[in-house]
Coordinates of C-alpha atoms in Angstrom, one line a residue:
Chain I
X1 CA -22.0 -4.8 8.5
X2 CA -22.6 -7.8 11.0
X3 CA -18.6 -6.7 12.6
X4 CA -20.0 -3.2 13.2
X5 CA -23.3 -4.4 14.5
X6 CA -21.6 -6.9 16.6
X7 CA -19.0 -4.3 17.8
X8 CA -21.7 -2.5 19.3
X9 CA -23.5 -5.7 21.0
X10 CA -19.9 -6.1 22.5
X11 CA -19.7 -2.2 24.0
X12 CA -23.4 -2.8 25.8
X13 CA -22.4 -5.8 26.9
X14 CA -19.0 -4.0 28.5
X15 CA -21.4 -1.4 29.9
X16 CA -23.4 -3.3 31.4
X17 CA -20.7 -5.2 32.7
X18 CA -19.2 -2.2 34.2
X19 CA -22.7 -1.1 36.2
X20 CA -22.6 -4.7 37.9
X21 CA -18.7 -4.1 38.7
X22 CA -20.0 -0.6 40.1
X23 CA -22.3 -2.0 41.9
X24 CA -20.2 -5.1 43.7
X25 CA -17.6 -2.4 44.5
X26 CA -19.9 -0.5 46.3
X27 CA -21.7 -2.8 47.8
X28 CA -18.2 -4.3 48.9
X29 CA -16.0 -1.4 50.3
X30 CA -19.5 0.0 51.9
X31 CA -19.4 3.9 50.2
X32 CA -22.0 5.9 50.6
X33 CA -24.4 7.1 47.7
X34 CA -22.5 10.7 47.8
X35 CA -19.1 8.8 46.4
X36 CA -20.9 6.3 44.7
X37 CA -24.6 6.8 43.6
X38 CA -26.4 3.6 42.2
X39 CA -26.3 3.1 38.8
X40 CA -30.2 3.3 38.7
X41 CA -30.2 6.6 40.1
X42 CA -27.4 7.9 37.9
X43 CA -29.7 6.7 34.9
X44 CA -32.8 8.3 36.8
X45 CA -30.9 11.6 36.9
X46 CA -30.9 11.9 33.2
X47 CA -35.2 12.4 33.4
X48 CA -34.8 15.2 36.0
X49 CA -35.2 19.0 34.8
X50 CA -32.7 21.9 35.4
X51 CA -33.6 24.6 37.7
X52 CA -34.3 27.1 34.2
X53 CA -37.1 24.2 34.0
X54 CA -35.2 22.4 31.3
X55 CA -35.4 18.5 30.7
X56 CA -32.2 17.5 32.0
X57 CA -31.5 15.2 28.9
X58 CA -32.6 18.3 26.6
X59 CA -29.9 20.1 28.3
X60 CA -27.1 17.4 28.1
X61 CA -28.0 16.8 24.4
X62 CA -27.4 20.5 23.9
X63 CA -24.3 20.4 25.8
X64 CA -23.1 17.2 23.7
X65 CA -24.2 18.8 21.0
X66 CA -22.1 21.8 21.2
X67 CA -18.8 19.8 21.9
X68 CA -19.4 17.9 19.2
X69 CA -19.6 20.2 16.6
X70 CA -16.3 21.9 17.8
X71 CA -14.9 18.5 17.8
X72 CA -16.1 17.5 14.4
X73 CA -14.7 20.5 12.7
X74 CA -10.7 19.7 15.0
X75 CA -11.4 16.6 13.3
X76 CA -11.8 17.5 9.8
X77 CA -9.4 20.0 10.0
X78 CA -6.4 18.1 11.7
X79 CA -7.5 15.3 9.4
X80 CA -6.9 17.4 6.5
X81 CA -3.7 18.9 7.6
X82 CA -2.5 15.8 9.0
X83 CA -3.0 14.1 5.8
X84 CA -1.3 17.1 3.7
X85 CA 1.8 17.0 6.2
X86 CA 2.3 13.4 6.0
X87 CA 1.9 13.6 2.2
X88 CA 4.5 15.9 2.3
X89 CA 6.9 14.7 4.7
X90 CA 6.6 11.2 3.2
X91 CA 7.5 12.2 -0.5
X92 CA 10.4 14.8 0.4
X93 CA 13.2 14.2 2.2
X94 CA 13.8 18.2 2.4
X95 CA 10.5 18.5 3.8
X96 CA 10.9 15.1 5.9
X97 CA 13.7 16.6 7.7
X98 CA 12.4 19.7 8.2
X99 CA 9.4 18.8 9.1
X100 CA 9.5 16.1 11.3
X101 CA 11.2 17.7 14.3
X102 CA 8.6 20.4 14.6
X103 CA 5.8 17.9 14.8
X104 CA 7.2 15.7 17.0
X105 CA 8.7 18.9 19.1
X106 CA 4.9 20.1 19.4
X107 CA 3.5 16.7 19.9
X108 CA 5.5 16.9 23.2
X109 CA 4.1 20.5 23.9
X110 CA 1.2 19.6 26.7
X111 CA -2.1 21.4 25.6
X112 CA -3.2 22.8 29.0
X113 CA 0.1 25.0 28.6
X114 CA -1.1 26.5 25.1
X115 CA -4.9 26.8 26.2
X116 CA -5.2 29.8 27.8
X117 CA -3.4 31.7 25.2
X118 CA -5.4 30.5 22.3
X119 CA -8.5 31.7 24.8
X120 CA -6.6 35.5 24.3
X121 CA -6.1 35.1 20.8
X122 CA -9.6 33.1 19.6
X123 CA -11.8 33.5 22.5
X124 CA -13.5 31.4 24.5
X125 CA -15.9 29.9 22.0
X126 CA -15.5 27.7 19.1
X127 CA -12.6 28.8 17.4
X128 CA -10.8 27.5 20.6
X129 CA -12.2 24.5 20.8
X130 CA -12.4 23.1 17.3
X131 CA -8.4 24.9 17.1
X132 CA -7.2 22.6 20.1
X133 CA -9.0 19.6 19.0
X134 CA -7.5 20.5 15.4
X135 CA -4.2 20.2 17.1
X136 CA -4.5 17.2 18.9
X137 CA -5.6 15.6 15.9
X138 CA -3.3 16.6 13.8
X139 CA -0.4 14.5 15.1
X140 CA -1.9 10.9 14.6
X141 CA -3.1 11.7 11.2
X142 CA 0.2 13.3 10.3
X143 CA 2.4 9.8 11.4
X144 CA -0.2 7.9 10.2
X145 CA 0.0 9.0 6.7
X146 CA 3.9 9.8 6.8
X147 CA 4.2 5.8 7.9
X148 CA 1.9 4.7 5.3
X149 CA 3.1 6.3 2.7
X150 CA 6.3 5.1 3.1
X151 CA 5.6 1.6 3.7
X152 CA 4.8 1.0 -0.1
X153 CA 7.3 -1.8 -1.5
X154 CA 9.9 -0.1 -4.0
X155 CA 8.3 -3.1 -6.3
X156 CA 4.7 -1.0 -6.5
X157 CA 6.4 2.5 -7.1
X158 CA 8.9 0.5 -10.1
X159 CA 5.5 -0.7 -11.7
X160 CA 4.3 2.9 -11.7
X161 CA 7.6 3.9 -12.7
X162 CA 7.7 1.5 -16.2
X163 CA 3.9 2.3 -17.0
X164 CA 5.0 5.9 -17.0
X165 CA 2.6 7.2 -14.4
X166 CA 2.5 10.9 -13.0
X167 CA 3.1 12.0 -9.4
X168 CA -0.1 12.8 -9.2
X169 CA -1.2 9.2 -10.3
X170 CA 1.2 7.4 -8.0
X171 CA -0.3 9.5 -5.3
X172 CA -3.7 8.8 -5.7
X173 CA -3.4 5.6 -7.6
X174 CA -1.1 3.8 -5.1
X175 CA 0.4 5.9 -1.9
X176 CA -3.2 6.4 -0.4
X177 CA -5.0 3.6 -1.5
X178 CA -2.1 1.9 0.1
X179 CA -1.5 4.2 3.2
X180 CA -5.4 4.1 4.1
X181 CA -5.4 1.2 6.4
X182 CA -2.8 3.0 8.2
X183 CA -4.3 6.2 8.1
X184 CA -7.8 4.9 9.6
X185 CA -5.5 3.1 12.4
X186 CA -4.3 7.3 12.9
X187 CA -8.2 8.7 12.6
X188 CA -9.2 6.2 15.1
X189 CA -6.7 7.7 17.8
X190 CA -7.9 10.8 16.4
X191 CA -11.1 11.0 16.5
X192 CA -10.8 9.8 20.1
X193 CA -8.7 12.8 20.8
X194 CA -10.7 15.5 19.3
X195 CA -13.8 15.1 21.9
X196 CA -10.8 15.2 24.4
X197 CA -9.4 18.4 22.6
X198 CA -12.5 20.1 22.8
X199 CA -13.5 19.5 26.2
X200 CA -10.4 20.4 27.6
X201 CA -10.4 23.7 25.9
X202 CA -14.2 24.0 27.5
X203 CA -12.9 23.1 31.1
X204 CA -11.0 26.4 32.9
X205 CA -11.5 29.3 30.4
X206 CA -15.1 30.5 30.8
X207 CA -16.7 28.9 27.9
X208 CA -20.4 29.6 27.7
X209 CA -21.4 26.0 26.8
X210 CA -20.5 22.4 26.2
X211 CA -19.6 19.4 28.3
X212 CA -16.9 20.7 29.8
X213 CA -18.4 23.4 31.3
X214 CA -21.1 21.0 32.8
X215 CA -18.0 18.6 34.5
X216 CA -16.9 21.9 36.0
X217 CA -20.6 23.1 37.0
X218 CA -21.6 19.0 37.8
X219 CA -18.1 19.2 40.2
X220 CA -19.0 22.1 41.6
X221 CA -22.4 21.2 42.7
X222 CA -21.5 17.7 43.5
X223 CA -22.4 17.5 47.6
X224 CA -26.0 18.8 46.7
X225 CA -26.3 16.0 43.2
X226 CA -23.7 13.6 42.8
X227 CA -25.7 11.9 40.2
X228 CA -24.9 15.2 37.8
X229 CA -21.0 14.3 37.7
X230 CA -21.4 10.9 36.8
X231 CA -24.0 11.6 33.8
X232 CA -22.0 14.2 31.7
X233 CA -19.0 11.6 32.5
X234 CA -21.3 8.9 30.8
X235 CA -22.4 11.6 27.9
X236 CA -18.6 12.4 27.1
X237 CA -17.7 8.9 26.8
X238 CA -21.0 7.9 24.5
X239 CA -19.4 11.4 22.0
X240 CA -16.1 9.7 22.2
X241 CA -17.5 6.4 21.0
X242 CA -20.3 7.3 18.3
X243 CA -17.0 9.3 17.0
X244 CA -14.7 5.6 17.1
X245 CA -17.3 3.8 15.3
X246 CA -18.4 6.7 13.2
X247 CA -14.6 6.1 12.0
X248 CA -14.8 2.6 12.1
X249 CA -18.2 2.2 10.1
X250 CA -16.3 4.7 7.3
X251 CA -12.9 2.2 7.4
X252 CA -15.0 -0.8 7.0
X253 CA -16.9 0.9 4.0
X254 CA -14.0 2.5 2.0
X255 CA -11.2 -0.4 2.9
X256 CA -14.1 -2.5 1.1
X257 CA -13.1 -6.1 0.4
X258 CA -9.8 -5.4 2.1
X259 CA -11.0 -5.6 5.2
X260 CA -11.6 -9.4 4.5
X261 CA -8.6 -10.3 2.7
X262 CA -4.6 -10.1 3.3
X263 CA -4.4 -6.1 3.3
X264 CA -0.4 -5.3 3.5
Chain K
X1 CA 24.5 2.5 -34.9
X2 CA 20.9 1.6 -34.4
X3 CA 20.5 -1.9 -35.6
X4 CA 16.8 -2.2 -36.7
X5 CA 16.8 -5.9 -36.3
X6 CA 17.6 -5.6 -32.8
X7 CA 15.1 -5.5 -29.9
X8 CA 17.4 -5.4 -27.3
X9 CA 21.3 -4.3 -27.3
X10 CA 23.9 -3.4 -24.8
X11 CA 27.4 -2.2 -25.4
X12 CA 29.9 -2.2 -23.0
X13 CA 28.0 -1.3 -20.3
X14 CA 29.0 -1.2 -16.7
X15 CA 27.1 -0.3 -13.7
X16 CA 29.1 1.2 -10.6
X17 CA 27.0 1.2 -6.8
X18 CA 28.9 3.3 -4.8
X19 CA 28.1 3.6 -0.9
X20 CA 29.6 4.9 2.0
X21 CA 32.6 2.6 2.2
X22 CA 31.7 0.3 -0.5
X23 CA 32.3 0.1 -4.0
X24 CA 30.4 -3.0 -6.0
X25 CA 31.3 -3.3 -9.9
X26 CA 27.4 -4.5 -10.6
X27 CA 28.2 -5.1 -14.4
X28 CA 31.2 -5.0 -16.2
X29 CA 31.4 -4.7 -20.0
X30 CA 28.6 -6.1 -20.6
X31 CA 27.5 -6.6 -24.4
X32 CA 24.1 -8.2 -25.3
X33 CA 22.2 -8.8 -28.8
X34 CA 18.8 -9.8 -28.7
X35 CA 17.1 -10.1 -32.1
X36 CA 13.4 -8.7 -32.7
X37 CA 11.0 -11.3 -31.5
X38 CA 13.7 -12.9 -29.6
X39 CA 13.7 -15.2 -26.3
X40 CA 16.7 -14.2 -24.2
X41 CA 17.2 -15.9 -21.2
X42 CA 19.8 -14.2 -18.6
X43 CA 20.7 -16.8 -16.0
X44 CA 23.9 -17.1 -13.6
X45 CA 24.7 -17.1 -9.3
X46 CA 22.9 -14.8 -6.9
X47 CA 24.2 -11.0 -6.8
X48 CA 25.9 -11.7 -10.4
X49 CA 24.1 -8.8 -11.6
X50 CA 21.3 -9.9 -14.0
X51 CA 18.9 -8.3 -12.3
X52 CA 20.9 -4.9 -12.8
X53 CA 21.0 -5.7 -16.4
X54 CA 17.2 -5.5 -16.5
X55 CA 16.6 -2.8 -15.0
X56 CA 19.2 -0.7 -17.0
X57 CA 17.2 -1.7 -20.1
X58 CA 13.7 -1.1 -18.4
X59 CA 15.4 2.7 -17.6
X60 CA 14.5 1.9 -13.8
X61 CA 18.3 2.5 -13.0
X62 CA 20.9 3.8 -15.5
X63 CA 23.8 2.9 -16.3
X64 CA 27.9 3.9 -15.1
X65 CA 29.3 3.6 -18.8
X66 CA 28.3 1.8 -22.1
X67 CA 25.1 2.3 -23.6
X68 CA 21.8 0.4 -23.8
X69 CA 18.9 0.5 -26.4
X70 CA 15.2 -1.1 -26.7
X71 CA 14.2 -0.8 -30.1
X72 CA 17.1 1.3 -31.1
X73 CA 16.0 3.7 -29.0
X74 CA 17.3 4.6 -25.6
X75 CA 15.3 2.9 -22.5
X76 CA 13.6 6.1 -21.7
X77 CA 12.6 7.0 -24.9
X78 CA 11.5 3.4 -25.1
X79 CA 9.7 3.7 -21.8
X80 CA 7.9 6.7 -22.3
X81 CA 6.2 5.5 -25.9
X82 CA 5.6 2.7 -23.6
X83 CA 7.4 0.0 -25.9
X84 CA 7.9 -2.5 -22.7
X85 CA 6.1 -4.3 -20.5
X86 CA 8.2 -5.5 -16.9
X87 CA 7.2 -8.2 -15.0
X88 CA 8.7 -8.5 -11.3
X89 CA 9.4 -11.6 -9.2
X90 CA 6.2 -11.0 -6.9
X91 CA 3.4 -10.0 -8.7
X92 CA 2.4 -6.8 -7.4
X93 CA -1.2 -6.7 -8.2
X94 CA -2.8 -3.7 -6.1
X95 CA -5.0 -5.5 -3.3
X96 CA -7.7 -2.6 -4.0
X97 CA -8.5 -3.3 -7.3
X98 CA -10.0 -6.4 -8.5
X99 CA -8.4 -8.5 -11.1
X100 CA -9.5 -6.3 -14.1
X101 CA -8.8 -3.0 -12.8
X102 CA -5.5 -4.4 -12.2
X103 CA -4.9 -5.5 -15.5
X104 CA -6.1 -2.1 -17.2
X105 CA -3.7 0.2 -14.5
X106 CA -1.3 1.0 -17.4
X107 CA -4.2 1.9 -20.0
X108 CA -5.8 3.5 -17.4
X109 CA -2.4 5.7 -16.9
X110 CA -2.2 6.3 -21.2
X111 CA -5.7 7.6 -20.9
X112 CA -7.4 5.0 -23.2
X113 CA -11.4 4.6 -23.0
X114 CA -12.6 2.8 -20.6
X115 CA -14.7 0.6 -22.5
X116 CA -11.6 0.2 -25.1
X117 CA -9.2 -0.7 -21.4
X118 CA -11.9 -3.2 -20.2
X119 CA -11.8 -5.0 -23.6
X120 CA -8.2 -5.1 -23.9
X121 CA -7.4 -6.5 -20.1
X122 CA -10.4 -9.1 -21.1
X123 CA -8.3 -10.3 -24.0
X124 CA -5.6 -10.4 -22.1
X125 CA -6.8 -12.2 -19.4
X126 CA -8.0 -14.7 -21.6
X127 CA -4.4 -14.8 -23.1
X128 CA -2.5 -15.9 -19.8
X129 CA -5.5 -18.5 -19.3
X130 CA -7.6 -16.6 -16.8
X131 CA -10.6 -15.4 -18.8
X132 CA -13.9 -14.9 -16.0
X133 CA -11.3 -13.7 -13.3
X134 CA -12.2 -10.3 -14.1
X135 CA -14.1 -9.2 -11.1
X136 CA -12.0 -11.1 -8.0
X137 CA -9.7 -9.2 -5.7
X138 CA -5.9 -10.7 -6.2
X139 CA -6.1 -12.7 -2.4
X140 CA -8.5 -15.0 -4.0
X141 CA -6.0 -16.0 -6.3
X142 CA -3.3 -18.8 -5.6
X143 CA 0.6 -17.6 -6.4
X144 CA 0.8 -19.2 -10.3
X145 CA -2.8 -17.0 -10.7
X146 CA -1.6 -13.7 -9.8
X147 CA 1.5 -13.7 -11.5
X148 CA -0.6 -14.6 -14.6
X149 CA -2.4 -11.3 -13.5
X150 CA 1.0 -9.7 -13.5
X151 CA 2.0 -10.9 -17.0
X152 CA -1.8 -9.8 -18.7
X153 CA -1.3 -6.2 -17.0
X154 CA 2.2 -6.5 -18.2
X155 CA 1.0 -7.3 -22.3
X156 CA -2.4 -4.6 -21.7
X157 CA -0.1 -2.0 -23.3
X158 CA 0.8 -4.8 -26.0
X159 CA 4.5 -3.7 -26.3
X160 CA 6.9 -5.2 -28.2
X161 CA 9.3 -5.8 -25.6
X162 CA 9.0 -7.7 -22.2
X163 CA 11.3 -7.7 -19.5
X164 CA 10.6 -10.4 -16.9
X165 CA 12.9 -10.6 -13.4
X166 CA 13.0 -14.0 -12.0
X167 CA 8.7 -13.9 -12.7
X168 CA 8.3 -17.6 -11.6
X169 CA 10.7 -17.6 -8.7
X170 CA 8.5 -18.0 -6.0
X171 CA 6.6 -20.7 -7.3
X172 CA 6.4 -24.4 -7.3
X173 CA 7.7 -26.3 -9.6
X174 CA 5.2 -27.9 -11.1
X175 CA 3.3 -24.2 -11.2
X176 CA 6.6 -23.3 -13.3
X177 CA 6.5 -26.2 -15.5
X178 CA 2.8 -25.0 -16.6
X179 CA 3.1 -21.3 -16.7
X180 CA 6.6 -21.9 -19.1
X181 CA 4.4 -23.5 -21.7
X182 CA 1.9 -20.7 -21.2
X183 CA 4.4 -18.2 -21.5
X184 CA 5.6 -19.8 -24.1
X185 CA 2.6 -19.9 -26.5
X186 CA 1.5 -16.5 -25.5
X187 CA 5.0 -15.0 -26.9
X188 CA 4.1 -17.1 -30.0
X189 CA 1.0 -15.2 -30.2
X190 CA 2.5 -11.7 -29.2
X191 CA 5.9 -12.1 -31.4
X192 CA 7.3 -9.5 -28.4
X193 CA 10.7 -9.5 -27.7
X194 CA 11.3 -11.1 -24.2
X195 CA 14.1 -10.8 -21.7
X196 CA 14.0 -13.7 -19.2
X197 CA 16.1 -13.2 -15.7
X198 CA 16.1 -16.9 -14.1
X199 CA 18.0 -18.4 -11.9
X200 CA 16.4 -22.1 -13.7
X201 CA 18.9 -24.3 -16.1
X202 CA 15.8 -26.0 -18.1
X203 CA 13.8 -22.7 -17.6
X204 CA 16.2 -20.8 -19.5
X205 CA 16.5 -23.4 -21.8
X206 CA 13.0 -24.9 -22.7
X207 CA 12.0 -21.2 -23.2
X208 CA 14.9 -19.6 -24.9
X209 CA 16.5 -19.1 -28.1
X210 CA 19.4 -18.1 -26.4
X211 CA 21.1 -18.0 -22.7
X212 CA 22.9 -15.5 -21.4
X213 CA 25.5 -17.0 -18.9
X214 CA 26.5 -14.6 -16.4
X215 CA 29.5 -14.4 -14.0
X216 CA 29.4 -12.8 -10.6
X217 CA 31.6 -9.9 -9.4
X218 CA 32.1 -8.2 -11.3
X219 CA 29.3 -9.5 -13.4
X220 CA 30.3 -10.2 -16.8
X221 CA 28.7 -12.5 -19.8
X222 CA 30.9 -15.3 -20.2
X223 CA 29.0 -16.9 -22.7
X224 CA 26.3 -16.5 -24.9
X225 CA 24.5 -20.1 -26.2
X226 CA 21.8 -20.6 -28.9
X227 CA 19.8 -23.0 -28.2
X228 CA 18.6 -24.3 -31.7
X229 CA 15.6 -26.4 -30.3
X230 CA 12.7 -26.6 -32.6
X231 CA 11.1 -23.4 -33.0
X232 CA 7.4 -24.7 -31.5
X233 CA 8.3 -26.0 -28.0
X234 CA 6.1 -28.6 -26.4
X235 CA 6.2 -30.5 -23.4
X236 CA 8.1 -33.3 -25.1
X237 CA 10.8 -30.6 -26.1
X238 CA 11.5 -31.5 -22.5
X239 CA 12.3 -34.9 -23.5
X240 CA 14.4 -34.3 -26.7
X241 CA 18.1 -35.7 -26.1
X242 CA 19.5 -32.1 -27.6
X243 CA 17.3 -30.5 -25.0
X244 CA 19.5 -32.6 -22.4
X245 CA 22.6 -31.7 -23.8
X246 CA 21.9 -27.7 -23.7
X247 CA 21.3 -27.9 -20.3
X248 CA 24.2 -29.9 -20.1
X249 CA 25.9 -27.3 -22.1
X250 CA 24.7 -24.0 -20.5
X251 CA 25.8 -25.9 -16.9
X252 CA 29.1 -26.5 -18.1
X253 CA 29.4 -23.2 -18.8
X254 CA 27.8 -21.8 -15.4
X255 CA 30.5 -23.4 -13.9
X256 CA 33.2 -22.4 -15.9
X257 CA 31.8 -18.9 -14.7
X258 CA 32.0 -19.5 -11.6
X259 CA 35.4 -21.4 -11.6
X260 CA 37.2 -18.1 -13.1
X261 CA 37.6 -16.8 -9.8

């Protein structure tokens, strides 16, 4: 737990690192508080209230709150799909070859392109974005597994093979268990992604909430309250992060005493 | 044709790898006897096909022609009532499981109790020397202490054969020296059957009661020697003057191998 614990000690300290770096490069180059609003009142900004009368923070948190549940559910479902593809591709060379030019032809498919017609086909609400975080997860889950999978010495598969285990025992009893440092190396990309994922399907197709739709508001308002832009930036990067080390906290719990001896 | 005596038998098998663009004659006519509760030792040059042998006997790979029993059954028939045990050249303990899981995998795979498994891979470990092991992961072991691992999960299924492919390899010799007298007193105590891949002269010979010579391609047997040293071997077997002589002999007739093409 003390890695975790000191993880986090090391991101405040990087935070705080990058307010002083703010403020030299403001102070240096001269801009004005419209480009560049001190770091204080940035923070400040956070105990204002809306014009509904709202506490601003009450209405961030709902906002967060909101993109993260869309992103949660990308991330359990690309997670799950990812895991089955790469189950798949790694164990059958039919499916291998089939499959693996589809994913990497979508991978190269930029999401902006597909938003708008999942917005015709799911709406603008959740479906759409926990369906494009879902996608962008999917891909470093999928090659994560796939690689894993496939990294396990012929030895270890010969062992199962003389002791007369099932497929199903090799799968659980030696292809994951083996694969999973790999894999969590894949859900840390992914998890990263799916808060992307879900803000970008919030950003240009008239979704009713989430943080996306307060970068667009917070943009649009920016002359009259800089300090707006610069907070939901701050809130979309904390989501990204708890979502890391929410990732990180399960590899160091389930990788066990691997994660302090020789893993591969 | 089933010679109950036997443990292990091949008959004029050959093994065939055909790629693109190459064609390697792995094993050519190979015939092997190895009596029930007997201590064959395969030994002979890199790439001479030993290793093939082994694994055409363990049903990992099968044979071109010729035909191969364990038991007086075939190798799969062999392999599924679980009759062998195989231990590789690297351990291959799962880093996930500690020590004891490792030991009980193949139990764990025939279903038996888990009380009943835990019991059995205790014995064992206590067999190969390691008894209290039971709860560390296999990177707190040195080399020597997880192959011993390898060879208790190996004997958890307490067959009567063992194939073992080059199993002390990778270690030093004075790791080998120790783990052959190990090995050594726990096939006393098991009575298995035990194939021995090495590429060692006094290996094959401390341990043996007969070494397989082997040319390489194609790889044949050209010679077969009993070594008639005292049944119980001891360290001083290592200092008998007959034990000089069959390693003497069994040199003599690795080159003779090798000087054939």
């Amino acid at each position: 737990m003390g890695r975790i614990a000191s993880q986090i000690a090391s991101a405040l300290f990087l935070a705080l690192l990058a307010a002083v770096l703010w403020e030299v490069a403001k102070l240096v180059s001269g801009t004005g508080d419209i480009k560049m609003p001190h770091v204080w009142s940035i923070l400040a900004h956070f105990g204002t209230t809306t014009s509904q009368g709202e506490p601003y923070s009450t209405f961030m948190l709902l906002n967060v709150w909101s993109t993260a549940k869309a992103s949660l559910t990308g991330l359990v479902l690309g997670v799950g799909l990812g895991m089955l593809t790469g189950i798949a591709i790694a164990r059958s060379r039919l499916v291998g070859y089939g499959l693996t030019p589809l994913v990497v032809a979508a991978q190269a498919v930029p999401i902006v392109a597909v938003a708008p017609a999942l917005v015709l086909w799911l709406g603008t609400g959740a479906a759409t974005k926990a369906a494009i975080a879902t996608y962008l997860t999917y891909f470093p889950v999928t090659i994560a597994t796939t690689r894993g999978i496939q990294a396990v010495p012929a030895e270890s598969r010969e062992l199962f093979q003389t002791i007369g285990a099932s497929k199903r025992t090799v799968l659980f009893g030696l292809e994951i268990p083996f694969a999973l440092p790999l894999i969590f190396v894949g859900l840390e990309t992914a998890a990263a992604f799916s808060v992307v994922g879900a803000i970008v399907a919030e950003l240009p197709f008239g979704s009713p909430d989430g943080l996306g739709v307060v970068i667009l508001t917070s943009w649009q308002f920016y002359i009259f309250q800089p300090e707006a832009l610069y907070c939901v930036a701050l809130a979309a990067c904390s989501l990204g992060a708890v979502f890391v080390l929410g990732i990180r906290s399960i590899a160091y719990f389930s990788l066990g005493s691997r994660s302090q001896g020789e893993v591969l | 044709m089933a010679d109950q005596a036997l443990g292990l038998m091949a008959q004029n098998l050959t093994k065939r790898f055909t790629g693109s663009g190459s064609d390697v004659l792995a094993l050519d006519g190979i015939n092997l006897e190895v009596p029930k509760g007997g201590f064959t030792s395969v030994i002979g040059p890199s790439g001479c096909g030993k290793s093939t042998l082994l694994r055409i006997l363990s049903d990992l790979i099968e044979p071109t022609t010729g035909q191969a029993e364990v038991n007086g059954k075939s190798p799969r028939e062999a392999r599924e009532a679980r009759e062998f045990g195989v231990v590789f050249q690297a351990p291959n303990l799962l880093p996930w499981r500690t020590v004891l899981k490792n030991v009980t995998l193949p139990l764990q795979v025939m279903k038996v109790d888990r009380d009943d498994r835990a019991k059995t891979a205790t014995d064992m470990l206590e067999l190969v020397g390691l008894p209290g092991f039971e709860r560390h992961h296999p990177w707190q072991l040195s080399g020597g202490m997880q192959q011993r691992v390898a060879i208790a999960r190996a004997l958890s299924m307490q067959p009567s054969v063992l194939f073992m492919d080059e199993p002390f390899g990778a270690l030093d010799e004075i790791t080998r020296d120790r783990l052959n007298l190990e090995l050594i007193r726990i096939w006393a105590q098991t009575s298995a059957t035990i194939m021995f891949i090495t590429h060692s002269l006094t290996e094959a010979v401390f341990m043996s009661t007969q070494v397989a010579v082997m040319s390489a391609r194609p790889g044949r047997i050209t010679e077969v020697i009993d070594i008639d040293l005292p049944a119980e071997r001891t360290a001083e077997t290592r200092d008998d003057p007959r034990f000089y002589e069959l390693v003497i002999e069994v040199r003599r007739a690795l080159s003779a191998a090798a000087g054939v093409h």
